[in-house]
Tab-separated table of C-alpha atoms in Angstrom:
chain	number	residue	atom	x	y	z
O	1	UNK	CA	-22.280	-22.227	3.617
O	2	UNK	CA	-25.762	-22.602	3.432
O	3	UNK	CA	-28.724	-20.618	1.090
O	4	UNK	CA	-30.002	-19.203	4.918
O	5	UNK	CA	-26.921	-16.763	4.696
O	6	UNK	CA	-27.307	-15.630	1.247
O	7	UNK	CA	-31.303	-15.002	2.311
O	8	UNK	CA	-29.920	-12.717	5.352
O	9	UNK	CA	-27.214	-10.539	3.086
O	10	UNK	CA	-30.123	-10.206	0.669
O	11	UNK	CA	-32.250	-8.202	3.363
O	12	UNK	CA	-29.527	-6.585	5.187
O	13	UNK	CA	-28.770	-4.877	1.813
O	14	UNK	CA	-32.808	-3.877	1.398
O	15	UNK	CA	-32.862	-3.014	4.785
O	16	UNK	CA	-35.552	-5.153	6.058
O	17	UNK	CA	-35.911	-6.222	9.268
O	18	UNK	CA	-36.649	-10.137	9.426
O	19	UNK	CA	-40.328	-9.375	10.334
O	20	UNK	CA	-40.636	-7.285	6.933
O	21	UNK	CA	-38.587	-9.880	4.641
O	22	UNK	CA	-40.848	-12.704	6.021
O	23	UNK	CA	-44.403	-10.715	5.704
O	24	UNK	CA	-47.231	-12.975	3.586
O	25	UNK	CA	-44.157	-15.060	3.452
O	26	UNK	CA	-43.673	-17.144	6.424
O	27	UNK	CA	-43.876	-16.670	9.881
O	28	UNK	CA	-41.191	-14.261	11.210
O	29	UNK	CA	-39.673	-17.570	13.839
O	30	UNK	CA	-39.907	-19.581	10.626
O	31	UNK	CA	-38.064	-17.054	8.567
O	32	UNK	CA	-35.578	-16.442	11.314
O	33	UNK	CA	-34.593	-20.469	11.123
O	34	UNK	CA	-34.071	-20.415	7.458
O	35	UNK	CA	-31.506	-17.492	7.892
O	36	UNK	CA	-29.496	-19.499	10.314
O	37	UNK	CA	-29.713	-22.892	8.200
O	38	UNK	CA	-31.774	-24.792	10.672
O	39	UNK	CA	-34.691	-25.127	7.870
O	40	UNK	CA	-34.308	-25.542	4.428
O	41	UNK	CA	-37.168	-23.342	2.728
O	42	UNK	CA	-39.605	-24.969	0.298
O	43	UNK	CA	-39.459	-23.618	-3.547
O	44	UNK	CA	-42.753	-21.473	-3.412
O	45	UNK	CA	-40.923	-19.430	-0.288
O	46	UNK	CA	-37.873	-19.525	-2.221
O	47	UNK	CA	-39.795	-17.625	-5.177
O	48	UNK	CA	-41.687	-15.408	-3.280
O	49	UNK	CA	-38.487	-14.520	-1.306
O	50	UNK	CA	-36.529	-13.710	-4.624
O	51	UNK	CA	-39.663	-11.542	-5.983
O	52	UNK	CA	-39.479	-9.802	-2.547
O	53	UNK	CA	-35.633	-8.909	-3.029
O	54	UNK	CA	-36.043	-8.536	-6.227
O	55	UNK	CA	-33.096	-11.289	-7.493
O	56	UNK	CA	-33.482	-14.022	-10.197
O	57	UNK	CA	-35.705	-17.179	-9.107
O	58	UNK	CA	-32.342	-19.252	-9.869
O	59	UNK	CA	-30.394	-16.964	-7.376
O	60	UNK	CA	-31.992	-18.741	-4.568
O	61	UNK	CA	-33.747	-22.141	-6.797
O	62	UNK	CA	-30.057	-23.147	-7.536
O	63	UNK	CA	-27.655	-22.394	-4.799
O	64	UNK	CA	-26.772	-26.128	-5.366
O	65	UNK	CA	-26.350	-26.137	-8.854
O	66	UNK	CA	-23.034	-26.280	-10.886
O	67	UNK	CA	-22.551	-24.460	-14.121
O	68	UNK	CA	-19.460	-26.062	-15.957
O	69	UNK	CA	-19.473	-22.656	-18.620
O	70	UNK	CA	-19.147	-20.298	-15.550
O	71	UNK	CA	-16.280	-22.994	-14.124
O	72	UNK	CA	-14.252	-22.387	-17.234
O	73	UNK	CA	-14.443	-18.416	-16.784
O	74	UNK	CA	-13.593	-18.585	-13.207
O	75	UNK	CA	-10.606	-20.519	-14.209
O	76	UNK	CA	-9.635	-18.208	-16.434
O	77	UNK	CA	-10.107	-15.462	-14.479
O	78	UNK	CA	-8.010	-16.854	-11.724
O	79	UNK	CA	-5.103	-17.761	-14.682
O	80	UNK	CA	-5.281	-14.141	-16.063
O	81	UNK	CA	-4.832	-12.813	-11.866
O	82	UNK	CA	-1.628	-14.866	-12.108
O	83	UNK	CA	-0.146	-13.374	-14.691
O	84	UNK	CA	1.502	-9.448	-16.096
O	85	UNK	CA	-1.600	-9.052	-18.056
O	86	UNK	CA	-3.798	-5.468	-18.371
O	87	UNK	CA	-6.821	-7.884	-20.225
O	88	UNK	CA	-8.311	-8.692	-16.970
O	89	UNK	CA	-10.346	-5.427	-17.126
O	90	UNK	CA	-11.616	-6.537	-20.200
O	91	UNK	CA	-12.446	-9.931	-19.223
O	92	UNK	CA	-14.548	-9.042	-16.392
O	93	UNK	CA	-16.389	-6.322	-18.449
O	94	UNK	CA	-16.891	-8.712	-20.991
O	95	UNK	CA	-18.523	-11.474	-18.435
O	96	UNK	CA	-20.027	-9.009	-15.877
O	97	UNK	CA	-23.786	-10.493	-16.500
O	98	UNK	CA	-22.300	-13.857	-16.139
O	99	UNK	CA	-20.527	-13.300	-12.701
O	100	UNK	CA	-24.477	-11.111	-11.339
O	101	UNK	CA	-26.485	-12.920	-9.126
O	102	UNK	CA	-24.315	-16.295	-9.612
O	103	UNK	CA	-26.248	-19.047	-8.923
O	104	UNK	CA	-24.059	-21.648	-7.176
O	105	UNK	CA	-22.567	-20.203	-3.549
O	106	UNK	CA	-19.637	-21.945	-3.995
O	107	UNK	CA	-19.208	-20.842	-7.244
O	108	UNK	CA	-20.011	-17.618	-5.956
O	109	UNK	CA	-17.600	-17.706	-3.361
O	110	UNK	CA	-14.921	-18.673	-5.731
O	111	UNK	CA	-15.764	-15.319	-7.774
O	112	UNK	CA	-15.795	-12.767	-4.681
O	113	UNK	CA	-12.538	-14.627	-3.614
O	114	UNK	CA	-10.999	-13.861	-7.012
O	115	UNK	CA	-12.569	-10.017	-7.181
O	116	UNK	CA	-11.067	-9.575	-4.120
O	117	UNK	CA	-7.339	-10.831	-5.161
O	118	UNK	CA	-8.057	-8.487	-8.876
O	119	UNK	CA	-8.563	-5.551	-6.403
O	120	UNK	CA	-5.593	-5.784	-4.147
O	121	UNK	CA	-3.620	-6.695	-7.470
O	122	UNK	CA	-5.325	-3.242	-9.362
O	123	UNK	CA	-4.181	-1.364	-5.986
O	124	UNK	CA	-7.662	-0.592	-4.786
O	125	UNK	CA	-7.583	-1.715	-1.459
O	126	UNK	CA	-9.714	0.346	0.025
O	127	UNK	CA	-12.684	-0.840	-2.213
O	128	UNK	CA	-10.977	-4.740	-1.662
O	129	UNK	CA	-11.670	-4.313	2.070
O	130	UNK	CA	-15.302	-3.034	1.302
O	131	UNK	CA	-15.732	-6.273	-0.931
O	132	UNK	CA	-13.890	-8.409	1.840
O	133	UNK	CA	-16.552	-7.468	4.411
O	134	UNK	CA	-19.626	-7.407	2.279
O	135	UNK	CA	-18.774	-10.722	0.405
O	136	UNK	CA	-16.430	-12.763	2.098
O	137	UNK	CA	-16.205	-11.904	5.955
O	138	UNK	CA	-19.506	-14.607	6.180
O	139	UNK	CA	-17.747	-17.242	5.207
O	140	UNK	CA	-15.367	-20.273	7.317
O	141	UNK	CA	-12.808	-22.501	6.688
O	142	UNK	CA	-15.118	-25.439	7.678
O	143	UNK	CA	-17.572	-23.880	4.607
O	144	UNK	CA	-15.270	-24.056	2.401
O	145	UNK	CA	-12.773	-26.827	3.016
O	146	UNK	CA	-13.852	-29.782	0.879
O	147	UNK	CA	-12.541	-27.531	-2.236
O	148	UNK	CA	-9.059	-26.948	-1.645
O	149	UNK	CA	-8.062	-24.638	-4.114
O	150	UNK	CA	-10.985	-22.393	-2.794
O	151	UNK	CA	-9.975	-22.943	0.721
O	152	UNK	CA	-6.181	-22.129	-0.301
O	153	UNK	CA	-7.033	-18.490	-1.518
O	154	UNK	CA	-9.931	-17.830	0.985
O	155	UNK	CA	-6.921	-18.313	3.464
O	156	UNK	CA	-4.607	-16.151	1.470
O	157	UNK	CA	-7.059	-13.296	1.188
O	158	UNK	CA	-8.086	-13.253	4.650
O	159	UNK	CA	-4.306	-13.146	5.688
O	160	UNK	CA	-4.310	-9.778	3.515
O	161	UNK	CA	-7.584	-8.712	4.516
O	162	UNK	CA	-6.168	-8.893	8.375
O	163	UNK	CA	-2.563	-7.052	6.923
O	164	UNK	CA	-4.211	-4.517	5.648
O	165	UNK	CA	-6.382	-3.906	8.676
O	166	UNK	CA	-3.056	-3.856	11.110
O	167	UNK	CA	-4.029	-7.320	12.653
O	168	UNK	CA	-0.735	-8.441	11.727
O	169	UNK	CA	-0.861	-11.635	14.537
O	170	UNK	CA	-3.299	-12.943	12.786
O	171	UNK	CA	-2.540	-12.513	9.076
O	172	UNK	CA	0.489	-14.806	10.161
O	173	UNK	CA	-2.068	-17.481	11.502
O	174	UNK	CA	-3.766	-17.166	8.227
O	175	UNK	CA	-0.190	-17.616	6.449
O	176	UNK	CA	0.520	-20.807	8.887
O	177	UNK	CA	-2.775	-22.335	8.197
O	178	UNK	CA	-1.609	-22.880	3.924
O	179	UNK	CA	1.374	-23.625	5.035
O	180	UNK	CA	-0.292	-26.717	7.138
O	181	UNK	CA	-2.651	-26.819	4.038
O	182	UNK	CA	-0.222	-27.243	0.827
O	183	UNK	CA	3.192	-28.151	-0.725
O	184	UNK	CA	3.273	-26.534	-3.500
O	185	UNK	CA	5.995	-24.314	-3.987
O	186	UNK	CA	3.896	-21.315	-5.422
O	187	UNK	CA	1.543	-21.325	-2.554
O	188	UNK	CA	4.184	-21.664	0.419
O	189	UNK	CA	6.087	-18.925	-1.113
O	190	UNK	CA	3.235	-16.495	-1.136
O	191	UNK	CA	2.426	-17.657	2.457
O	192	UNK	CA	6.034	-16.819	3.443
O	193	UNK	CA	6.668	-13.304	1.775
O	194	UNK	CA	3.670	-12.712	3.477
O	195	UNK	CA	4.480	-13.738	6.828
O	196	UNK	CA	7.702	-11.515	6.388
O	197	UNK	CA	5.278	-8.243	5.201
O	198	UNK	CA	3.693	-9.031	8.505
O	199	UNK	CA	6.667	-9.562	10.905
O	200	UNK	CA	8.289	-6.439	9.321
O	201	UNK	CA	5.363	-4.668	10.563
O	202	UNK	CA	5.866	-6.286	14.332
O	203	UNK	CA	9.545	-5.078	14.098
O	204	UNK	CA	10.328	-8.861	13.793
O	205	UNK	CA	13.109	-8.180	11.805
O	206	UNK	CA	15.295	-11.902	12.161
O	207	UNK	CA	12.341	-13.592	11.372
O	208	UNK	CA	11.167	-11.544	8.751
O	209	UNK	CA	14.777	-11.899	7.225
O	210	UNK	CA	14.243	-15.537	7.581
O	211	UNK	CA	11.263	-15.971	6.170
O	212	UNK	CA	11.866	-13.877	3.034
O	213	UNK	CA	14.597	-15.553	2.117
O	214	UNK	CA	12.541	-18.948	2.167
O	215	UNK	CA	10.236	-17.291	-0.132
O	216	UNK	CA	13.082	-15.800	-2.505
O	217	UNK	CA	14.166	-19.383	-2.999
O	218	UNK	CA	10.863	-20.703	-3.809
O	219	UNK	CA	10.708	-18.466	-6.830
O	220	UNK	CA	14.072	-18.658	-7.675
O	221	UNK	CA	13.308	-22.568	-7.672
O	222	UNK	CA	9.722	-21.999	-10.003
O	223	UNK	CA	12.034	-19.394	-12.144
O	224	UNK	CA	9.658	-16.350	-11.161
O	225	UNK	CA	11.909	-13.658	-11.527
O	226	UNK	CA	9.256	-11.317	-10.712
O	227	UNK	CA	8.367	-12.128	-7.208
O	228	UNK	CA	12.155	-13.069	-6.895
O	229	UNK	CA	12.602	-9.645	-6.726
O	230	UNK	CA	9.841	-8.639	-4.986
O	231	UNK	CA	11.610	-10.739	-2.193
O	232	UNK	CA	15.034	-8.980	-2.827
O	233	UNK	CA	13.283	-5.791	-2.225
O	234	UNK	CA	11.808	-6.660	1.031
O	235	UNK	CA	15.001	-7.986	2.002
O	236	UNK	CA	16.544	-4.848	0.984
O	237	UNK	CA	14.232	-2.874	3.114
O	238	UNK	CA	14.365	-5.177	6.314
O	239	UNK	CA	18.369	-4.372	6.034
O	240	UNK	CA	17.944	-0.658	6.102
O	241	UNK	CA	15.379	-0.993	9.344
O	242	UNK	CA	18.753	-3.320	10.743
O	243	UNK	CA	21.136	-0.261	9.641
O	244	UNK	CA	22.744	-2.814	7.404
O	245	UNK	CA	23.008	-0.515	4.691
O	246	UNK	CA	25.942	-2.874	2.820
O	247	UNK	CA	24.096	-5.954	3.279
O	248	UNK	CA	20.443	-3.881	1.791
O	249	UNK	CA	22.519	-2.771	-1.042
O	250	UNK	CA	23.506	-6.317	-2.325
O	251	UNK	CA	19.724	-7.341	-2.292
O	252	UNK	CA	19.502	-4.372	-4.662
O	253	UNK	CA	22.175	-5.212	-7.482
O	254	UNK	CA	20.985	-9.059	-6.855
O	255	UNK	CA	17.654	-7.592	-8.076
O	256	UNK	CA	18.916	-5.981	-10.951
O	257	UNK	CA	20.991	-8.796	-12.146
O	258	UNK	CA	18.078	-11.023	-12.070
O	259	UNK	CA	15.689	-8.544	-13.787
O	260	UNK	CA	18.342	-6.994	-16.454
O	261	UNK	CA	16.832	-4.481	-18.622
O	262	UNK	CA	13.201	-5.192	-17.655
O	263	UNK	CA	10.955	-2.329	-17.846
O	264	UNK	CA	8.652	-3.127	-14.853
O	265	UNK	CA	7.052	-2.003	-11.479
O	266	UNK	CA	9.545	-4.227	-9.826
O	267	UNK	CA	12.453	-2.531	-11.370
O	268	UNK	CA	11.221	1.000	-10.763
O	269	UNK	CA	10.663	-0.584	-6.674
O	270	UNK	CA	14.341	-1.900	-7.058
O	271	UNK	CA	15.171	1.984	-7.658
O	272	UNK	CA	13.374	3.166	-5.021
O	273	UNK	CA	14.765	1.514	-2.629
O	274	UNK	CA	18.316	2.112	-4.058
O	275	UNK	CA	17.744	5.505	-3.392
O	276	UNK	CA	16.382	5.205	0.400
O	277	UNK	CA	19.792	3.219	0.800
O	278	UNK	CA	21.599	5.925	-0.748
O	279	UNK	CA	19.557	8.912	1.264
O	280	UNK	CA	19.822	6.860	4.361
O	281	UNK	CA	23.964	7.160	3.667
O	282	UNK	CA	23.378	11.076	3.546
O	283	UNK	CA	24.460	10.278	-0.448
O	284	UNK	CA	21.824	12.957	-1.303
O	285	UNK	CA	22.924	14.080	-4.878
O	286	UNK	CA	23.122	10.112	-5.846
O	287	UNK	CA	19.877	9.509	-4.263
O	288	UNK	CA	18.207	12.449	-6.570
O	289	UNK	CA	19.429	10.999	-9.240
O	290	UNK	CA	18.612	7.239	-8.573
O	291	UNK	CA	14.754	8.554	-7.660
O	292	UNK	CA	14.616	10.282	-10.894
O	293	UNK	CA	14.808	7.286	-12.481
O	294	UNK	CA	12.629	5.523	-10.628
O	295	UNK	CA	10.043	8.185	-11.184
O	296	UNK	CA	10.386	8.303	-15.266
O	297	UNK	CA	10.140	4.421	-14.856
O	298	UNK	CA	7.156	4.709	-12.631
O	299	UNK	CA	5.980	6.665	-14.891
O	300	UNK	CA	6.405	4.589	-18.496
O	301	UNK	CA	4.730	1.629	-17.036
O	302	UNK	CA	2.049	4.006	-15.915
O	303	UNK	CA	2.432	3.113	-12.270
O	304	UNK	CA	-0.337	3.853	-9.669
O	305	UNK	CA	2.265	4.143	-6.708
O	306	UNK	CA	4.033	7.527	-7.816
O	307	UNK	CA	3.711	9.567	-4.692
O	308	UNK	CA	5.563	7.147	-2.632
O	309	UNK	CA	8.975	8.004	-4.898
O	310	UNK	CA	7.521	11.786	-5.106
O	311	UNK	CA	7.875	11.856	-1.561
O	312	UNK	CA	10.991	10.256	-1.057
O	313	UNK	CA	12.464	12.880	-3.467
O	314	UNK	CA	11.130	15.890	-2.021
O	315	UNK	CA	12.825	14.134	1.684
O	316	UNK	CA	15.915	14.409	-0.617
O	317	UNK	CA	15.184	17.621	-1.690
O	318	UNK	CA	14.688	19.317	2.466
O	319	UNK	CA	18.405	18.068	2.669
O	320	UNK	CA	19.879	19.551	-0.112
O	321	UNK	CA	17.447	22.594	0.943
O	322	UNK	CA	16.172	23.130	-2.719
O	323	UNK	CA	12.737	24.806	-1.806
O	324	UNK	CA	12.192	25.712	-4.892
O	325	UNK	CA	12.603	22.273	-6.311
O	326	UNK	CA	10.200	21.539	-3.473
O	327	UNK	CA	7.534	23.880	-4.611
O	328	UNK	CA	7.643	22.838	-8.266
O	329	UNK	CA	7.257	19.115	-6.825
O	330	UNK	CA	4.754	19.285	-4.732
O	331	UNK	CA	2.479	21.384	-7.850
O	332	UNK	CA	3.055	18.826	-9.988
O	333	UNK	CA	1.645	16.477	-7.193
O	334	UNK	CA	-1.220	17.829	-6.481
O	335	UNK	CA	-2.644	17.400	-10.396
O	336	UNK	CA	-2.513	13.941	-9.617
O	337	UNK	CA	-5.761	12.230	-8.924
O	338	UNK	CA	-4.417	11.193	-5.006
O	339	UNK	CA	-6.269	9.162	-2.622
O	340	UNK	CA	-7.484	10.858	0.679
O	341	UNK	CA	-3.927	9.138	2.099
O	342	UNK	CA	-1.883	10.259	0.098
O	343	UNK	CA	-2.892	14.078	-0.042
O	344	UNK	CA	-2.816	14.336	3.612
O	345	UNK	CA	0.745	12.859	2.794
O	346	UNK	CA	1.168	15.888	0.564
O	347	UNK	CA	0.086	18.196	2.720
O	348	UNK	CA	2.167	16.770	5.379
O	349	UNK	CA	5.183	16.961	3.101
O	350	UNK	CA	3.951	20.920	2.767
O	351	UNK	CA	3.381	21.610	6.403
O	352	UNK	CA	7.769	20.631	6.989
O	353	UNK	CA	8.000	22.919	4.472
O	354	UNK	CA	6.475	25.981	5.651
O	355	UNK	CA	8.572	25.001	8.673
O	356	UNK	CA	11.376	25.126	6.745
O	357	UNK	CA	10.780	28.319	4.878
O	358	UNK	CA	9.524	29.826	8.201
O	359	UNK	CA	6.243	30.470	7.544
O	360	UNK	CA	4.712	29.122	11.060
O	361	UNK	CA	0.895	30.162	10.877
O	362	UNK	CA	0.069	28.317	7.708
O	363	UNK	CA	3.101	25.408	9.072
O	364	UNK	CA	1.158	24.881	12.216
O	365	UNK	CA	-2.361	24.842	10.313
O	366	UNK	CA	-1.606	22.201	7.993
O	367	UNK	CA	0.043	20.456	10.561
O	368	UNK	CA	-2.673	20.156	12.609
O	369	UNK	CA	-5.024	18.649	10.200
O	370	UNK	CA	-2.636	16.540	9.435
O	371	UNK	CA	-2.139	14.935	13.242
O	372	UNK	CA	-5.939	14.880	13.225
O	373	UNK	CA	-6.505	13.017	10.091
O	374	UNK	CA	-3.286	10.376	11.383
O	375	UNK	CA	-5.058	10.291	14.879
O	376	UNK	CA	-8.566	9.451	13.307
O	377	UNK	CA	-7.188	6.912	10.831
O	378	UNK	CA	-4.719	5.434	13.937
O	379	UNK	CA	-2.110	5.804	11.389
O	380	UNK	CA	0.672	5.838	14.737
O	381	UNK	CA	3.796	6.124	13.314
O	382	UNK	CA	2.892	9.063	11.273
O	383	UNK	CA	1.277	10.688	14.000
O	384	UNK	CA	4.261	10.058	16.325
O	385	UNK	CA	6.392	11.723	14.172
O	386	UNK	CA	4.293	14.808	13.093
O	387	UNK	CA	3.020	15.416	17.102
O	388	UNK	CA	6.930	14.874	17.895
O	389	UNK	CA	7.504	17.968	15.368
O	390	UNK	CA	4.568	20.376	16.575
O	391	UNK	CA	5.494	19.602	20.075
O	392	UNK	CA	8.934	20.936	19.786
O	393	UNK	CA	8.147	23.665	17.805
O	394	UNK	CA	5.502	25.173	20.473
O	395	UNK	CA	7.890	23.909	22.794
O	396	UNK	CA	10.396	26.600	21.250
O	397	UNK	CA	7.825	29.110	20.566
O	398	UNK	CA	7.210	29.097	24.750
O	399	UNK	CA	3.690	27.813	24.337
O	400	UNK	CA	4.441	24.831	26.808
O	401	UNK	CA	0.641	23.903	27.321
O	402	UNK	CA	0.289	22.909	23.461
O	403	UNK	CA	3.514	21.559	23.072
O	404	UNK	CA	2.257	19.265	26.463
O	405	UNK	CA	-1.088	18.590	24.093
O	406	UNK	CA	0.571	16.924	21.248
O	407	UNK	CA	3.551	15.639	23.557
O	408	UNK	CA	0.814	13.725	24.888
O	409	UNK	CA	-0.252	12.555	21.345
O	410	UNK	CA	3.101	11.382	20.529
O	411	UNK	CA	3.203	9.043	23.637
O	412	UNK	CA	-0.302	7.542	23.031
O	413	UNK	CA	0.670	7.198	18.651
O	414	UNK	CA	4.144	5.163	21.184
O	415	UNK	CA	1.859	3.369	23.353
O	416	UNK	CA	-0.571	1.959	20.313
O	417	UNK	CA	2.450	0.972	18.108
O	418	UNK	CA	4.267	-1.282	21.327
O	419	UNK	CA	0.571	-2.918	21.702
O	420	UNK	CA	0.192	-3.830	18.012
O	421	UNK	CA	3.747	-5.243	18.268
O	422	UNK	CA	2.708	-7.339	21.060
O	423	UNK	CA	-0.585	-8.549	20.001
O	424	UNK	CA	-2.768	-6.315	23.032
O	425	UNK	CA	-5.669	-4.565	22.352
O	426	UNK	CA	-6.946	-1.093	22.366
O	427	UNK	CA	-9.046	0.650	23.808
């Protein structure tokens, strides 16, 4: 971590080339060492650089320089991320001219590390990705690793950073690395649970299993009741991909009979999944009621995750063939404020509908901008399943060379999901 690669992200975001940034400056081969660290610039450069990019002197002058008063927020900040809190909004409002143009790039890096961990936490991951590549993708282990506490959650972040982006092989080598890094039992259970989330993904069900039930007994152990849960759930689910629909139920109730009569997210996730067990059964009328409440749960702790239950309900609903119910459902859906995602996931829900109800020409529209939007986004296992359905239906409808089209789609969205389970790359 050096002040060369702060100097660089400064003119990428201006757009200079290094010839423009270094103009009545220095020499363009001069410049060019400073942004790779080979020459440390001299304090005039440094303020002519900062007038050029139009930052504080002190944003380049004291990349070395510790502030003990920002210290003290960024601890805080990190305590308030560890805890059920809605202040942290507040806080970082409240500081946002202290955390601009922070002086010190560790200090710095200890911030953007944090933002990104209060973005993933506030469910925008999207814009935690954005601030993972802008802010964070520069840095290295070997930058970083005489603070270990900063080292501990740049590892943690880039193990999500890699989950979210599908590179599930190497979120578990991010996961192994603070496991090789700390004791503690706080930070090995977070590297575990996440190591599960990953294997899950790989269809490494045993050790998935395994390793969330590591993590479930680190909390239990540190009396975190919370993530306890959290680790019931994923057991729960893990159990249902195994068919073990018995064995996924008891994670439930154990869930419940940690968490009582909490009014929570986890509790309304503990009812979710109750009713996937119970839908999964072909229980349909239990598993409308069980997803009601999980919904008017959802909704009392003002939960940002409501379409995933709205979705599971209308599933429900196509088996116990209430269109109507459907209809009303997917209306009050759509005066949500959705991400992009999730109203192609409405729309998707609406295109098996039209199926259902028979009306094919607006069916087969919708579900073709659906399979576009899951083939542009390589999201494979929805795309498997909705090319699967159009197939068959042109299939049936004797229009063979379409139904050979998205045949074709569903074997490719098959293809891409057996190489991200093995770790091969795409094209």
């Amino acid at each position: 971590m050096h002040i060369g690669s702060r100097i660089q992200k400064l003119r990428e975001e201006k757009g200079l080339s290094q010839k423009e940034a270094s103009f009545g400056v220095i020499s363009t081969s001069h410049y060019s060492n400073v942004e790779c660290g080979r020459f440390v610039p001299s304090e005039d450069v440094l303020h002519l650089l900062a007038d050029r990019f139009e930052v504080p002197v002190a944003y380049l002058l004291d990349s070395e320089k510790y502030d003990p008063v920002l210290q003290s927020l960024l601890e805080e900040y990190e305590e308030l991320l560890s805890q059920e809190t809605d202040h942290i909004s507040r806080f970082t409002t409240k500081h946002a001219a202290k955390f601009t143009y922070i002086p010190s790039l560790l200090q710095e890096s200890t911030f953007n590390v944090l933002k990104y961990i209060d973005l993933v936490r506030a469910g925008e991951i999207k814009q935690a990705q954005i601030h993972y590549t802008k802010e964070i993708i520069h840095l290295s282990k070997t930058d970083i690793e005489t603070n270990k506490p900063l080292l501990k959650n740049y590892l943690y972040i880039s193990g999500l950073y890699c989950y979210f982006n599908k590179n599930y092989r190497q979120s578990i080598s991010y996961s192994k690395a603070i496991l090789e890094l700390a004791r503690e039992e706080e930070t090995m259970a977070k590297a575990f649970y996440n190591m599960s989330l990953a294997l899950f993904q790989l269809y490494d069900y045993a050790d998935a299993l395994d390793y969330v039930n590591k993590a479930q007994q680190q909390y239990i152990n540190l009396h975190n009741w919370k993530a306890a849960c959290d680790c019931y759930n994923l057991a729960a689910t893990i159990f249902v991909e195994l068919n073990k629909m018995s064995e996924a139920n008891k994670q439930i109730q154990k869930g419940f009979s940690v968490l009582g009569d909490t009014v929570s997210e986890t509790s309304a996730k503990l009812y979710h999944n109750l009713a996937y067990i119970q839908f999964r059964e072909k229980n349909y009328y239990d598993a409308l009621k069980t997803i009601n409440q999980c919904i008017e749960l959802k909704q009392k702790v003002r939960s940002k995750n409501l379409i995933i239950s709205y979705t599971l309900k209308i599933s429900i609903l196509f088996h116990l063939e209430d269109f109507k119910a459907i209809q009303g459902n997917l209306q009050q859906l759509q005066q949500f404020n959705l991400q992009e995602r999730e109203s192609i996931q409405l729309r998707y829900m609406e295109s098996k509908m039209y199926f259902a109800v028979r009306e094919f020409p607006l069916y087969e529209r919708k579900m073709q901008g659906c399979i576009q939007y899951f083939r542009k986004n390589e999201e494979w296992k929805l795309l498997k399943e909705a090319a699967r359905h159009l197939s068959l239906y042109y299939a049936n409808h004797k229009k063979y060379k379409l139904a050979h089209q998205y045949q074709d789609l569903c074997i490719l969205s098959y293809q891409r999901l057996m190489m991200e389970v093995k770790g091969g790359e795409t094209e």
